[in-house]
Coordinates of C-alpha atoms and ligand atoms in Angstrom, one line a residue:
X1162 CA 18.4 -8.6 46.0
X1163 CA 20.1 -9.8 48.6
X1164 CA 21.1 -13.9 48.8
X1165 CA 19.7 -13.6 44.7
X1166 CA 21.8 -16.6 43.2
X1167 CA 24.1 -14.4 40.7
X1168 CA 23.5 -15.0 36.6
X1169 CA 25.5 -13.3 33.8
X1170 CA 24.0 -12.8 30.6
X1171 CA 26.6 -12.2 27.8
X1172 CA 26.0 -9.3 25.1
X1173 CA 23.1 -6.5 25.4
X1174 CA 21.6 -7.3 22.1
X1175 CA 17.9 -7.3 22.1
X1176 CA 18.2 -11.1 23.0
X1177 CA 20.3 -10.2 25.6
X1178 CA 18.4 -7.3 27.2
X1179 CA 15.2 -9.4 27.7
X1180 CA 16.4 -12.7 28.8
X1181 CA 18.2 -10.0 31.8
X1182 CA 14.4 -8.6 32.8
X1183 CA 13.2 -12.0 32.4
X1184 CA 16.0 -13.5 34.8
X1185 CA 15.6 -10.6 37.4
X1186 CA 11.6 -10.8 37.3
X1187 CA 12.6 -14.6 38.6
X1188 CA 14.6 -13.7 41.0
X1189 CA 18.1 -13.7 40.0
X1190 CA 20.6 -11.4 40.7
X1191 CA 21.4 -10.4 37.1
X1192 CA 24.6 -8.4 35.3
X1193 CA 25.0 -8.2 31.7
X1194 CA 28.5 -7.7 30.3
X1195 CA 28.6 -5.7 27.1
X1196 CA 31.9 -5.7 24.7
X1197 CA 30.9 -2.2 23.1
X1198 CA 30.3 1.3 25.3
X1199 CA 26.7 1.1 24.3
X1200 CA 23.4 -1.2 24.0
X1201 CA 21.6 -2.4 21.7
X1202 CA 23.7 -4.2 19.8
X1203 CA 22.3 -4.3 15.7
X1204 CA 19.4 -2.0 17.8
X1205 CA 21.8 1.3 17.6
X1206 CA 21.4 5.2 16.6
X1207 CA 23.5 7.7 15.7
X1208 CA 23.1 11.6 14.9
X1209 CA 25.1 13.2 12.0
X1210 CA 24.8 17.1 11.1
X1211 CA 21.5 17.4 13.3
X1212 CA 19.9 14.2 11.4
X1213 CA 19.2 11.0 13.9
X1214 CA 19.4 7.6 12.2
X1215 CA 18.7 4.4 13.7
X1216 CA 21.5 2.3 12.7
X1217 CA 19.7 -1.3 12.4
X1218 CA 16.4 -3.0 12.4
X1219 CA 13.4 -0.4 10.8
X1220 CA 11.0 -2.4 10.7
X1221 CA 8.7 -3.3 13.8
X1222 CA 6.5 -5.7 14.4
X1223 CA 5.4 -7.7 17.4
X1224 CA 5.2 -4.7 20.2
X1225 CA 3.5 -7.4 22.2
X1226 CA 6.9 -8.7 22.7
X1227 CA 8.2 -6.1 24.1
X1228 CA 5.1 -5.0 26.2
X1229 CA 4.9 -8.2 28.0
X1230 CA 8.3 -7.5 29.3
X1231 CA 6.9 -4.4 31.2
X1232 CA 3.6 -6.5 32.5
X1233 CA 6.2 -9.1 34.1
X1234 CA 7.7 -6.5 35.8
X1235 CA 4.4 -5.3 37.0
X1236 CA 4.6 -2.0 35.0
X1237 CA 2.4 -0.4 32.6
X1238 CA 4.1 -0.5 29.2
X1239 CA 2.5 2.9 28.1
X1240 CA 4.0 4.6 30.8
X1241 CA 7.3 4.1 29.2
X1242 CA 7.3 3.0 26.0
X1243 CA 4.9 3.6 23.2
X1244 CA 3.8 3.4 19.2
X1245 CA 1.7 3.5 16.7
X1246 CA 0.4 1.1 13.8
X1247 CA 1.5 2.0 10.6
X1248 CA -2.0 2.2 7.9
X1249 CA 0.6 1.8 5.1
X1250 CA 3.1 -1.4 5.3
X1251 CA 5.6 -0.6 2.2
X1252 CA 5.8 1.4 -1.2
X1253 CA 7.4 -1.1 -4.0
X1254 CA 8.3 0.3 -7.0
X1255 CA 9.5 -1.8 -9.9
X1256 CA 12.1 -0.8 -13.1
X1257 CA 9.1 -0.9 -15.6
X1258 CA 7.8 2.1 -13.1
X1259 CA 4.7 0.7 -11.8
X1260 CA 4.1 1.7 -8.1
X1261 CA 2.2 0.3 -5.5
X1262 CA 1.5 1.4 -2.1
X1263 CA 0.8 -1.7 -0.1
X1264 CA -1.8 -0.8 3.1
X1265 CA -1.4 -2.5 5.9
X1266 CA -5.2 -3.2 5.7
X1267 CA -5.4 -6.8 3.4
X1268 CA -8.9 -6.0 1.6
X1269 CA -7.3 -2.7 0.3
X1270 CA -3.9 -4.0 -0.3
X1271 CA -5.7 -6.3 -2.2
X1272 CA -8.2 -4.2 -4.1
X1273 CA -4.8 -2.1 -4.6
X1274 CA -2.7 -5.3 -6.1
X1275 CA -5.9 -5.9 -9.1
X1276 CA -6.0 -2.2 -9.9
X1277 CA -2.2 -1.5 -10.5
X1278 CA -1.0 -5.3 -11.1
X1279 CA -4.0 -6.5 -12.4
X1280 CA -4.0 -9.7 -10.2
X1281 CA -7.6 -10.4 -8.8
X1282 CA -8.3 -9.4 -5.1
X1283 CA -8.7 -13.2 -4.4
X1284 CA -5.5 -14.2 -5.4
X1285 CA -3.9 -12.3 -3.0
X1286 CA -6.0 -12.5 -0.2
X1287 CA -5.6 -16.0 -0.4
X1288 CA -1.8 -15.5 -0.3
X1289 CA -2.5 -13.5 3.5
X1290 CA -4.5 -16.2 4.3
X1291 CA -2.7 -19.0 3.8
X1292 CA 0.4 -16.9 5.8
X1293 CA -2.2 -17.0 8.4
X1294 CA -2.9 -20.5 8.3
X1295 CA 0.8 -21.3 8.4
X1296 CA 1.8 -18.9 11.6
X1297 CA -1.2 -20.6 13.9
X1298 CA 0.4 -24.2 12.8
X1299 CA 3.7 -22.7 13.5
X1300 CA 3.5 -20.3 16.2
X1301 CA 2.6 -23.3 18.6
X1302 CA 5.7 -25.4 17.7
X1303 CA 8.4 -23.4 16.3
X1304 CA 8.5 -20.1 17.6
X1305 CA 7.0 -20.2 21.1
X1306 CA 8.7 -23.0 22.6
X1307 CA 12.0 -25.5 23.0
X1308 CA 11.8 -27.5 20.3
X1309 CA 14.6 -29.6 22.3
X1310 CA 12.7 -30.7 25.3
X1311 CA 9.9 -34.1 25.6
X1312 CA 7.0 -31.5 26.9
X1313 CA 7.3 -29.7 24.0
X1314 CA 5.6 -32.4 22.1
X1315 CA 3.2 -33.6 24.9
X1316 CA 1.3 -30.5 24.9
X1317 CA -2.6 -30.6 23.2
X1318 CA -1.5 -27.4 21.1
X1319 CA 1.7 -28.8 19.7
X1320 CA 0.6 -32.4 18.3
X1321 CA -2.7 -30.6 17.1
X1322 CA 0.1 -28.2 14.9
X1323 CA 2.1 -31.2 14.7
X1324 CA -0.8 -33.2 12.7
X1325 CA -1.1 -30.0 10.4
X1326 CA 2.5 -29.8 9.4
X1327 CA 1.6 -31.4 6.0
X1328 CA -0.2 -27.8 5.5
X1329 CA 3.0 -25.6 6.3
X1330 CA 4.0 -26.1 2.9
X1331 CA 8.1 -27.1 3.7
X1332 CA 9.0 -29.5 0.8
X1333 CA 8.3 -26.5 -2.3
X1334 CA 10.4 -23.7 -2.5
X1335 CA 8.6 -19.4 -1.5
X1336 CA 9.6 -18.9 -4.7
X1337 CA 7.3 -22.0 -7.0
X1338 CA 4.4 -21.4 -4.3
X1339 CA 4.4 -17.8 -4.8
X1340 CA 4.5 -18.5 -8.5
X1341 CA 1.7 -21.1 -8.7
X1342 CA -0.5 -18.1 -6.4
X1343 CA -0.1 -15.3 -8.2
X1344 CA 0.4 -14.7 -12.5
X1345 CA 2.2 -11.6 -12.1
X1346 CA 5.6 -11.6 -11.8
X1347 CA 5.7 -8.2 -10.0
X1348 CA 3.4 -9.8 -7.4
X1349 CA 5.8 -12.6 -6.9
X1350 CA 8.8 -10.7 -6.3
X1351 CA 6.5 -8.4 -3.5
X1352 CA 5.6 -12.2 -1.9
X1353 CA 9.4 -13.3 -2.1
X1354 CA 10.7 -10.5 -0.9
X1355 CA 9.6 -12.0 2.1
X1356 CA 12.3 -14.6 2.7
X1357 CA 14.8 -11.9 3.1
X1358 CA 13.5 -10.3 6.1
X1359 CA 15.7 -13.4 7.8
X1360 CA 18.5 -13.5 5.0
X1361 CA 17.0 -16.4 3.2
X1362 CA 16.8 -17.2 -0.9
X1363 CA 13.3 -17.2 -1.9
X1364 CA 14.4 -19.9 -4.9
X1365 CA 15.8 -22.3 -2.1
X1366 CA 14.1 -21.4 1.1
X1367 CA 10.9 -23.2 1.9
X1368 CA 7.4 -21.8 1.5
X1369 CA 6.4 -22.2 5.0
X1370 CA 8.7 -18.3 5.2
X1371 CA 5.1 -17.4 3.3
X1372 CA 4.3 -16.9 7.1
X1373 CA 5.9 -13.7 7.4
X1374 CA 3.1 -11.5 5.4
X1375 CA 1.0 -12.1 8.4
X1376 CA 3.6 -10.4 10.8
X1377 CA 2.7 -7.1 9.3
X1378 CA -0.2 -7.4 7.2
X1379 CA -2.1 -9.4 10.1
X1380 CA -0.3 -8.6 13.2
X1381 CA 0.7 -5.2 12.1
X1382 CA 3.9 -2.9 11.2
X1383 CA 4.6 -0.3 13.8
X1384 CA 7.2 2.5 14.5
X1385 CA 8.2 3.2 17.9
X1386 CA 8.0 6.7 19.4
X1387 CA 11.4 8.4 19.4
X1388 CA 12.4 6.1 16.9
X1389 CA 13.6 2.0 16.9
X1390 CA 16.3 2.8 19.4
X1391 CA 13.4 3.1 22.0
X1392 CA 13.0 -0.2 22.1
X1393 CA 16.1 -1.1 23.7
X1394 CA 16.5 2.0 25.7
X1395 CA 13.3 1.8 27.1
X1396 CA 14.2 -1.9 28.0
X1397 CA 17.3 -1.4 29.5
X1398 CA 15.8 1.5 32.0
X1399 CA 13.2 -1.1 32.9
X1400 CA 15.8 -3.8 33.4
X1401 CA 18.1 -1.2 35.6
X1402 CA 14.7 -0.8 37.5
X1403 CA 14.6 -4.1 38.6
X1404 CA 18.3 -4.2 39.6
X1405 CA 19.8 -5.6 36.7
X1406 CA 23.6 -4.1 36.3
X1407 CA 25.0 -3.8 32.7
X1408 CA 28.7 -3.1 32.1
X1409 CA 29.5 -1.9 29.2
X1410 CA 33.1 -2.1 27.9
X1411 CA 33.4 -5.2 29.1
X1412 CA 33.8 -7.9 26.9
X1413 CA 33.6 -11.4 28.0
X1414 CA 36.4 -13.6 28.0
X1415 CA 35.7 -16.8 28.4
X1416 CA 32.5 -19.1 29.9
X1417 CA 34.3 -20.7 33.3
X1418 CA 32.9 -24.4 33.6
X1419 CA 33.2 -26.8 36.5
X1420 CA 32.4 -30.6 35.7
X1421 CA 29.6 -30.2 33.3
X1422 CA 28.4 -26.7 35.2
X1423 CA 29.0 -23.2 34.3
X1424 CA 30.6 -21.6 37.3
X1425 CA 30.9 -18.4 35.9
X1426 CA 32.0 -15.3 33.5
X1427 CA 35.8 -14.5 33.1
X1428 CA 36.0 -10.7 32.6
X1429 CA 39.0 -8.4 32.7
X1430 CA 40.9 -11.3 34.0
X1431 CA 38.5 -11.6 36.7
X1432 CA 35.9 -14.7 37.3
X1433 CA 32.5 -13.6 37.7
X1434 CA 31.0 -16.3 39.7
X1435 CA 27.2 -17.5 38.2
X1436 CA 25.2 -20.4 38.7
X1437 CA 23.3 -19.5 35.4
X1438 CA 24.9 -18.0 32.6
X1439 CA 23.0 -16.5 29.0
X1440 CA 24.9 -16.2 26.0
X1441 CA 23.3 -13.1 23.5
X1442 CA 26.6 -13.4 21.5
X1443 CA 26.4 -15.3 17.9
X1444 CA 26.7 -19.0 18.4
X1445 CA 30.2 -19.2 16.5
X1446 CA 32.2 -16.5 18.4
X1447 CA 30.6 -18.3 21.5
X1448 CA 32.1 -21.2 21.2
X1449 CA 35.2 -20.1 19.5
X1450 CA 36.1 -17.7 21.7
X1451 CA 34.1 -18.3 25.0
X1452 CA 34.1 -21.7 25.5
X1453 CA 36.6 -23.6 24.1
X1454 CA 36.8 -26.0 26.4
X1455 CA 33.3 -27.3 24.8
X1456 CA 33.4 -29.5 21.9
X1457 CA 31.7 -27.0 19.3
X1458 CA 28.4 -28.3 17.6
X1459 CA 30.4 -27.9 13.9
X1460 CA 27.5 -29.2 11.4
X1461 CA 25.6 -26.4 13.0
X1462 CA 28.5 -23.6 13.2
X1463 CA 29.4 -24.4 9.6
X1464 CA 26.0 -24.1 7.8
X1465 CA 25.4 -21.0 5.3
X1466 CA 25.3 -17.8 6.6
X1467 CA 22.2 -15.3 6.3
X1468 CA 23.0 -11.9 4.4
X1469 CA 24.3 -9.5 5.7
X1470 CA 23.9 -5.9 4.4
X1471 CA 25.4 -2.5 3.4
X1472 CA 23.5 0.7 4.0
X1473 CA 24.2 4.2 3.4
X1474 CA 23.2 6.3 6.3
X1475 CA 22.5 9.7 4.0
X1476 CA 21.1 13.4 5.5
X1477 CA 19.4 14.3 1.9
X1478 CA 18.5 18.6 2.1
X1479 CA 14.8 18.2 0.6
X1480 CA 11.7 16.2 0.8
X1481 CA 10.4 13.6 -1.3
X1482 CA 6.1 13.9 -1.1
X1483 CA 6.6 10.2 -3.1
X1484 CA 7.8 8.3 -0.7
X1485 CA 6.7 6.7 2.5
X1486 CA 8.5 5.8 5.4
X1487 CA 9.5 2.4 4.2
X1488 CA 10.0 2.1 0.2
X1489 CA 11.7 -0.4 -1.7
X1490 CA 12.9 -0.5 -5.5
X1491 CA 12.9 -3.9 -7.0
X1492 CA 15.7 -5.4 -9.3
X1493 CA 14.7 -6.7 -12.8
X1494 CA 16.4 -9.9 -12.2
X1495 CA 15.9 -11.2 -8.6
X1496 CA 16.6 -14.6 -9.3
X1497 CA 20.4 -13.5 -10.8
X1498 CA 20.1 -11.2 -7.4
X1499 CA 20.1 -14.4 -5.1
X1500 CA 22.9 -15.8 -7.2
X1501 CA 24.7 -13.1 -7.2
X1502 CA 24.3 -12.8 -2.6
X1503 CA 24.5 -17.0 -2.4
X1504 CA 26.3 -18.4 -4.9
X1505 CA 28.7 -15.5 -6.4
X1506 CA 29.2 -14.4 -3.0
X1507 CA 28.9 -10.6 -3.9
X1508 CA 26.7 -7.9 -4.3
X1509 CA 24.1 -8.1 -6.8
X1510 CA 25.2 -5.8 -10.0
X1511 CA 21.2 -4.5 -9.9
X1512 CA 20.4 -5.1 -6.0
X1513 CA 16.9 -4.1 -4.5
X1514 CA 17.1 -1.1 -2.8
X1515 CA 15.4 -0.7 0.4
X1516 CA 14.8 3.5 1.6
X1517 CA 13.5 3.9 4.8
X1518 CA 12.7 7.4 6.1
X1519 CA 11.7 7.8 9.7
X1520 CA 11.7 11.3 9.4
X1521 CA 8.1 11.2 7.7
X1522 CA 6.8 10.0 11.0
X1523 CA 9.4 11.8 13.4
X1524 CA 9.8 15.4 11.7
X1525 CA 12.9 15.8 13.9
X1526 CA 14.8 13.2 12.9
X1527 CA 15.8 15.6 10.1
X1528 CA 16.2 19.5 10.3
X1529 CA 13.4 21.3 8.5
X1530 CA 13.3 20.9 5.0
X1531 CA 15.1 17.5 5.1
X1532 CA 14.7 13.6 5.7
X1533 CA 16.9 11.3 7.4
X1534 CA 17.5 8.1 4.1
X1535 CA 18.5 4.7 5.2
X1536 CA 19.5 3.2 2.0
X1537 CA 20.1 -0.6 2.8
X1538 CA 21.3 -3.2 -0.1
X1539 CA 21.5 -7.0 1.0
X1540 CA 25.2 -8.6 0.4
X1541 CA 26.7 -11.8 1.3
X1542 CA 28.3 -12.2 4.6
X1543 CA 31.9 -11.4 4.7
X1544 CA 34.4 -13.8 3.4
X1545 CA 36.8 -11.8 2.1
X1546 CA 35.2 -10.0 -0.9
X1547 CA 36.6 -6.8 -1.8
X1548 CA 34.3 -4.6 -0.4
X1549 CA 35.9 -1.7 -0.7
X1550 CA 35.4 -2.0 -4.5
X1551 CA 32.5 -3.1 -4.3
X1552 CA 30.8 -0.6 -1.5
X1553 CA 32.5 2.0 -4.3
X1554 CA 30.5 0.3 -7.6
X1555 CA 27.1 -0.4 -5.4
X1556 CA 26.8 3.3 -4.0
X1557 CA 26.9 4.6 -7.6
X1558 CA 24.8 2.0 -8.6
X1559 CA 22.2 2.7 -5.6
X1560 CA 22.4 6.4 -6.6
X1561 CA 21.7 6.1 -10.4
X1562 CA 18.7 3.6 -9.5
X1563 CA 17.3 6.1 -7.1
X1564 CA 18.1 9.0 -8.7
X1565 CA 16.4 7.9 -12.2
X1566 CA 13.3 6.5 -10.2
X1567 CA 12.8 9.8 -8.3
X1568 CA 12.9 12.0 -11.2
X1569 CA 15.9 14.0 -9.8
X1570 CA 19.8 13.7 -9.5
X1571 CA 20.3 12.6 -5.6
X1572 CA 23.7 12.8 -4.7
X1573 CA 24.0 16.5 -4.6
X1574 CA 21.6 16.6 -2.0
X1575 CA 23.5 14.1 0.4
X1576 CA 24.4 16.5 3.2
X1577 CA 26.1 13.8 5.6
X1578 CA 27.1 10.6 4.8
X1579 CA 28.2 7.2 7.1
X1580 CA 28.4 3.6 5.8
X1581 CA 27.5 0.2 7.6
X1582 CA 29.0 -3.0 5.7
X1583 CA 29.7 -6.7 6.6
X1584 CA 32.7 -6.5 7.8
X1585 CA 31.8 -3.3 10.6
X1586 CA 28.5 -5.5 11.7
X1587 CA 30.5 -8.5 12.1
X1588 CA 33.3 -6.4 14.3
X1589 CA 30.6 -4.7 16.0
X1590 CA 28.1 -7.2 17.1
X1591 CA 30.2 -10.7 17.1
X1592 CA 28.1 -11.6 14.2
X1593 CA 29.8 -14.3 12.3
X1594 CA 31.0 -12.3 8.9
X1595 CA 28.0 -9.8 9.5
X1596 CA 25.4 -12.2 8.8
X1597 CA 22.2 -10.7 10.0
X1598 CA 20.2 -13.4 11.3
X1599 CA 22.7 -16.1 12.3
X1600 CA 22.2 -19.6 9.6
X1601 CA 20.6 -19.0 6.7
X1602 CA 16.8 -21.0 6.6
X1603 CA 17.4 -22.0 2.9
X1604 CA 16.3 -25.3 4.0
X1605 CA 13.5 -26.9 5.4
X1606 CA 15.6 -28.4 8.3
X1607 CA 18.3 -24.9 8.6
X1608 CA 15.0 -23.2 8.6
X1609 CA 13.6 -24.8 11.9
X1610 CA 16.2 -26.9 13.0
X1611 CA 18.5 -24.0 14.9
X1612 CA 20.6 -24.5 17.8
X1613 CA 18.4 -25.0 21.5
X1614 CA 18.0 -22.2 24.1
X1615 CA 19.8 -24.5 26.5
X1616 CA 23.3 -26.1 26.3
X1617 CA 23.3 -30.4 26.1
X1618 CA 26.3 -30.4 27.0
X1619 CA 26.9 -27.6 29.9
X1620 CA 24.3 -27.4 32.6
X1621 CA 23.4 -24.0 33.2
X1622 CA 24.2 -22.3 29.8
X1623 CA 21.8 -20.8 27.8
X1624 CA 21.5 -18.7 24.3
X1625 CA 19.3 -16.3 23.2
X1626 CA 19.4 -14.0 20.4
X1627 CA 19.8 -14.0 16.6
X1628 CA 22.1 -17.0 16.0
X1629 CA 20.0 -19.5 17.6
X1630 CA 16.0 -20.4 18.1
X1631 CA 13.8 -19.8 16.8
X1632 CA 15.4 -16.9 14.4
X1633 CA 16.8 -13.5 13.8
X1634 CA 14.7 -10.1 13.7
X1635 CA 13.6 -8.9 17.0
X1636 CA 10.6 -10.3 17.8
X1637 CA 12.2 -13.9 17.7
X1638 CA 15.4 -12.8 19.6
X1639 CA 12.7 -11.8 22.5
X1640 CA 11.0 -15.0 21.8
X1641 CA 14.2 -16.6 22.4
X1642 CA 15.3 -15.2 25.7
X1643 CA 11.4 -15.8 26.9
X1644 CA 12.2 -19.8 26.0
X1645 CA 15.3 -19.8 26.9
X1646 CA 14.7 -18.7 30.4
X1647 CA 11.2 -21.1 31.2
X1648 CA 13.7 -23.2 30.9
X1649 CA 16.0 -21.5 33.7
X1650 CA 14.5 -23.0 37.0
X1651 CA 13.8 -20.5 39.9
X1652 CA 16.8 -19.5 42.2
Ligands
FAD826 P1 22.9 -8.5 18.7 O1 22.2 -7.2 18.3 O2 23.6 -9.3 17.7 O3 23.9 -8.1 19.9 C1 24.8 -9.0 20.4 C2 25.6 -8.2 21.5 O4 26.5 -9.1 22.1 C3 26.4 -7.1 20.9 O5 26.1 -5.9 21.5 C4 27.8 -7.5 21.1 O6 28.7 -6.4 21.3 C5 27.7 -8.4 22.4 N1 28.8 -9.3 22.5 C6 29.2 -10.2 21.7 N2 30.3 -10.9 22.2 C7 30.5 -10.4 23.4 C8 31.3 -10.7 24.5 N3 32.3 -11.7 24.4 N4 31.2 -10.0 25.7 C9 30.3 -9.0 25.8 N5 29.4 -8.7 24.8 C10 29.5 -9.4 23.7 N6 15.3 -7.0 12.6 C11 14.0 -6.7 12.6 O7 13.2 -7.3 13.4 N7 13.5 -5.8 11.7 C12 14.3 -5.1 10.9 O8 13.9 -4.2 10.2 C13 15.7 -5.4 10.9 N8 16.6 -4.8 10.0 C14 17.9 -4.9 10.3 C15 18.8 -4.0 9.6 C16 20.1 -4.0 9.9 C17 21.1 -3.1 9.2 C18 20.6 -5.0 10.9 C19 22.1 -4.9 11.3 C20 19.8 -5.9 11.5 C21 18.4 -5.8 11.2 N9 17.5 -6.7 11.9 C22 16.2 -6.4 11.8 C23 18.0 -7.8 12.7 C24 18.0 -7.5 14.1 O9 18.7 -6.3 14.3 C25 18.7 -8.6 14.9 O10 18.1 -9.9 14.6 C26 18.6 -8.4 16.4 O11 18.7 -7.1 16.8 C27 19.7 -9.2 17.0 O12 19.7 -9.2 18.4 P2 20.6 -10.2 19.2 O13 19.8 -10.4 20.5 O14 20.9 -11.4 18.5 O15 21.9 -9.4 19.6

């Protein structure tokens, strides 16, 4: 590396982790301080009683993401990292007991929906359709570049999407567009499920989110060999390969500024010196805690919070031939669910349950005879609740649910048990009150209009990850550390 000009990235989230690789394959001379003794971030894994668990995200999509990481560095991707696409996206069951297994192929997922549902094929193929539509109008403006810089909007690509916004469908709600698609309400609750994968209200967030079918029924789902926690293990080797130096229990303390520069990382009392500096921490303990020096965007830092969630990590002794590797039970009620996580501030009394089991596609993720559950429920973020109480009342809850949709009593099968809640995620990843995926996009504008990659205010700060654009989830935290750093110039 030698004369490299120095840069610090802040936090080895996902976020974090690519905007490192992406600043080394330009040349910089790259460390990444990390508060916790591990990486990863949300994108963690445990082991309990000889079951593994990934501790976060379960749901992949986007590999591209991550591949392209490898082809900057010159390296083949499937030399180090590799999966497969899942042929089946989700299995939704509902309390009247219909099931539906929902392929990842649309003409079958379809043909699927008008024999259990009864909703013809057309109806919802138009629904994946339009979700197409709205990600090549989107993809262009939103989620692939600054939306904070002039060239943005003086590229051939971008005022072509830019003429097409009309047909991105922001000024009605998922919820009424999904409703005016489909008749059946079982149908509509599959489609509005959809605003949650990025802690959103279906009944107040706009129906552009419609987009996100496409992610897994065009794009496809996949699961990582060796499990989600590949993804960030098999990043950070490839980062170490190209010289980058992570240090974990080393939280930073505060973002050193000069004039309107950033001169550095204070850590341990010590100033690292950068000339470029990345913040992968959320947006509000960054400027509360690293740079208070910097008048704080507040409109921004104050606006509502995504969800945050509560999951049981639970080693169950037996197999269940009924489910797949990502299930999910629906409430009866989903629009008191949303009231209950938005405007009641706790968990819903009949929550969706989400099981994910990726011991169905990696056998040893559970010993022989047994499967690794990932029981997740959405919550508010924290602000106080009693969640004790209410972690108490939801895991009976989640138990009777499951237990009376599966035909047999659960909880004497759970063979180890560990909890995640709001409160942990928020202590564990700097996430303001556990919220998932930074502001809520339960408006047209919260929904697009997130804080820039690049500081206004301090010349060479950037952020990447969850908190700010284009979104939370992990393919849009890597989109954000691939905008953030075309915006780094060369050292
Ligand atoms: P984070 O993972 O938030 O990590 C930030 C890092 O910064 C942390 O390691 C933290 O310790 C570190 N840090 C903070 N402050 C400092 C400091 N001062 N000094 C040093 N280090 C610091 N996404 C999906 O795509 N699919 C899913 O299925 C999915 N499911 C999820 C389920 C759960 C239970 C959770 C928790 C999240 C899920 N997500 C999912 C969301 C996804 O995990 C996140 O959007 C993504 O991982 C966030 O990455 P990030 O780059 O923002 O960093």
């Amino acid at each position: 590396m030698g004369s490299a000009r120095p840069a610090v990235v802040i936090g080895a989230g996902i976020g974090g982790i690519a905007a490192a690789i992406r600043l080394a394959a330009k040349g910089y001379a790259v460390t990444v301080l990390e508060a916790n003794p591990y990486v990863g971030g949300k994108l963690t894994a445990f082991t309990d009683g000889g079951y593994r668990f990934d501790a976060g995200p379960s749901l992949f999509t986007a590999p591209e993401k991550v591949d392209a990481l490898f082809c900057l560095a010159g390296e083949n991707p499937r030399d180090h990292f590799n999966y497969r696409r899942l042929d089946e996206v989700c299995r939704y069951g509902w309390p009247d007991g219909t099931r539906l297994t929902a392929s990842a192929d649309p003409q079958q997922f379809a043909r699927a929906a008008q024999d259990v549902l009864g909703v013809p094929q057309a109806k919802t193929l138009a629904l994946l359709a339009k979700a197409k539509r709205i990600y090549g109008i989107t993809s262009h403006v939103f989620l692939e570049r600054s939306l904070h810089r002039w060239q943005t909007y003086a590229r051939w690509p971008t005022l072509l999407s830019i003429l097409r916004l009309p047909q991105i469908d922001g000024l009605r709600t998922l919820h009424r567009a999904n409703a005016a698609a489909v008749a059946d309400a079982r149908l509509v609750q599959l489609f509005d499920r959809y605003a949650t994968y990025n802690g959103s209200n279906p009944y107040r967030a706009p129906a552009t989110l419609g987009v996100i079918p496409h992610l897994e029924f065009g794009q496809g789902a996949y699961f990582p060999d060796g499990g989600m926690h590949q993804i960030p293990m098999a990043l950070v080797a490839l980062a170490q390969r190209m010289g980058v130096q992570f240090r974990t229990d080393s939280p930073a303390e505060q973002i050193v500024t000069e004039g309107r520069s950033v001169a550095g990382v204070r850590v341990a009392g010590e100033v690292l010196p950068a000339s470029v500096v990345v913040s992968n921490a959320d947006l509000v303990a960054t400027y509360r805690n690293l740079l208070p020096q910097v008048q704080a965007p507040e409109g921004l830092l104050a606006q509502e919070k995504s969800t945050s969630g509560l999951i049981f990590y639970w080693g169950i002794r037996a197999q269940f031939e009924a489910m797949g590797l990502h299930n999910i039970f629906f409430s009866g009620d989903y629009r008191s669910e949303f009231e209950d996580l938005f405007r009641r501030k706790t968990i819903p009394t009949d929550p969706t349950v989400y099981l994910n089991i990726s011991s169905k596609y990696q056998p040893t993720d559970a010993p022989p005879g047994c499967e690794n559950w990932f029981v997740m429920v959405n919550t508010p973020h924290d602000s106080g609740q009693p969640w004790d109480t209410l972690i108490a009342h939801t895991r009976q809850r989640v138990l009777g649910k499951l237990s009376s949709a599966l035909g047999r009593p659960i909880e004497p099968l759970i063979a180890t048990e560990a909890v995640l809640e709001p409160r942990l995620i928020a202590q564990r990843t700097s996430s303001y009150g556990g919220a998932l995926y930074g502001n809520a996009s339960n408006t047209p504008l919260a929904a697009f209009l997130r804080h820039p990659n690049r500081s206004g205010r301090v010349r060479g700060l950037y952020f990447v990850g969850g908190s700010v654009h284009p979104g939370g989830g992990i393919p849009l935290c890597l989109q954000s550390a691939q905008i953030a750093t075309d915006l780094v110039p060369g050292p």
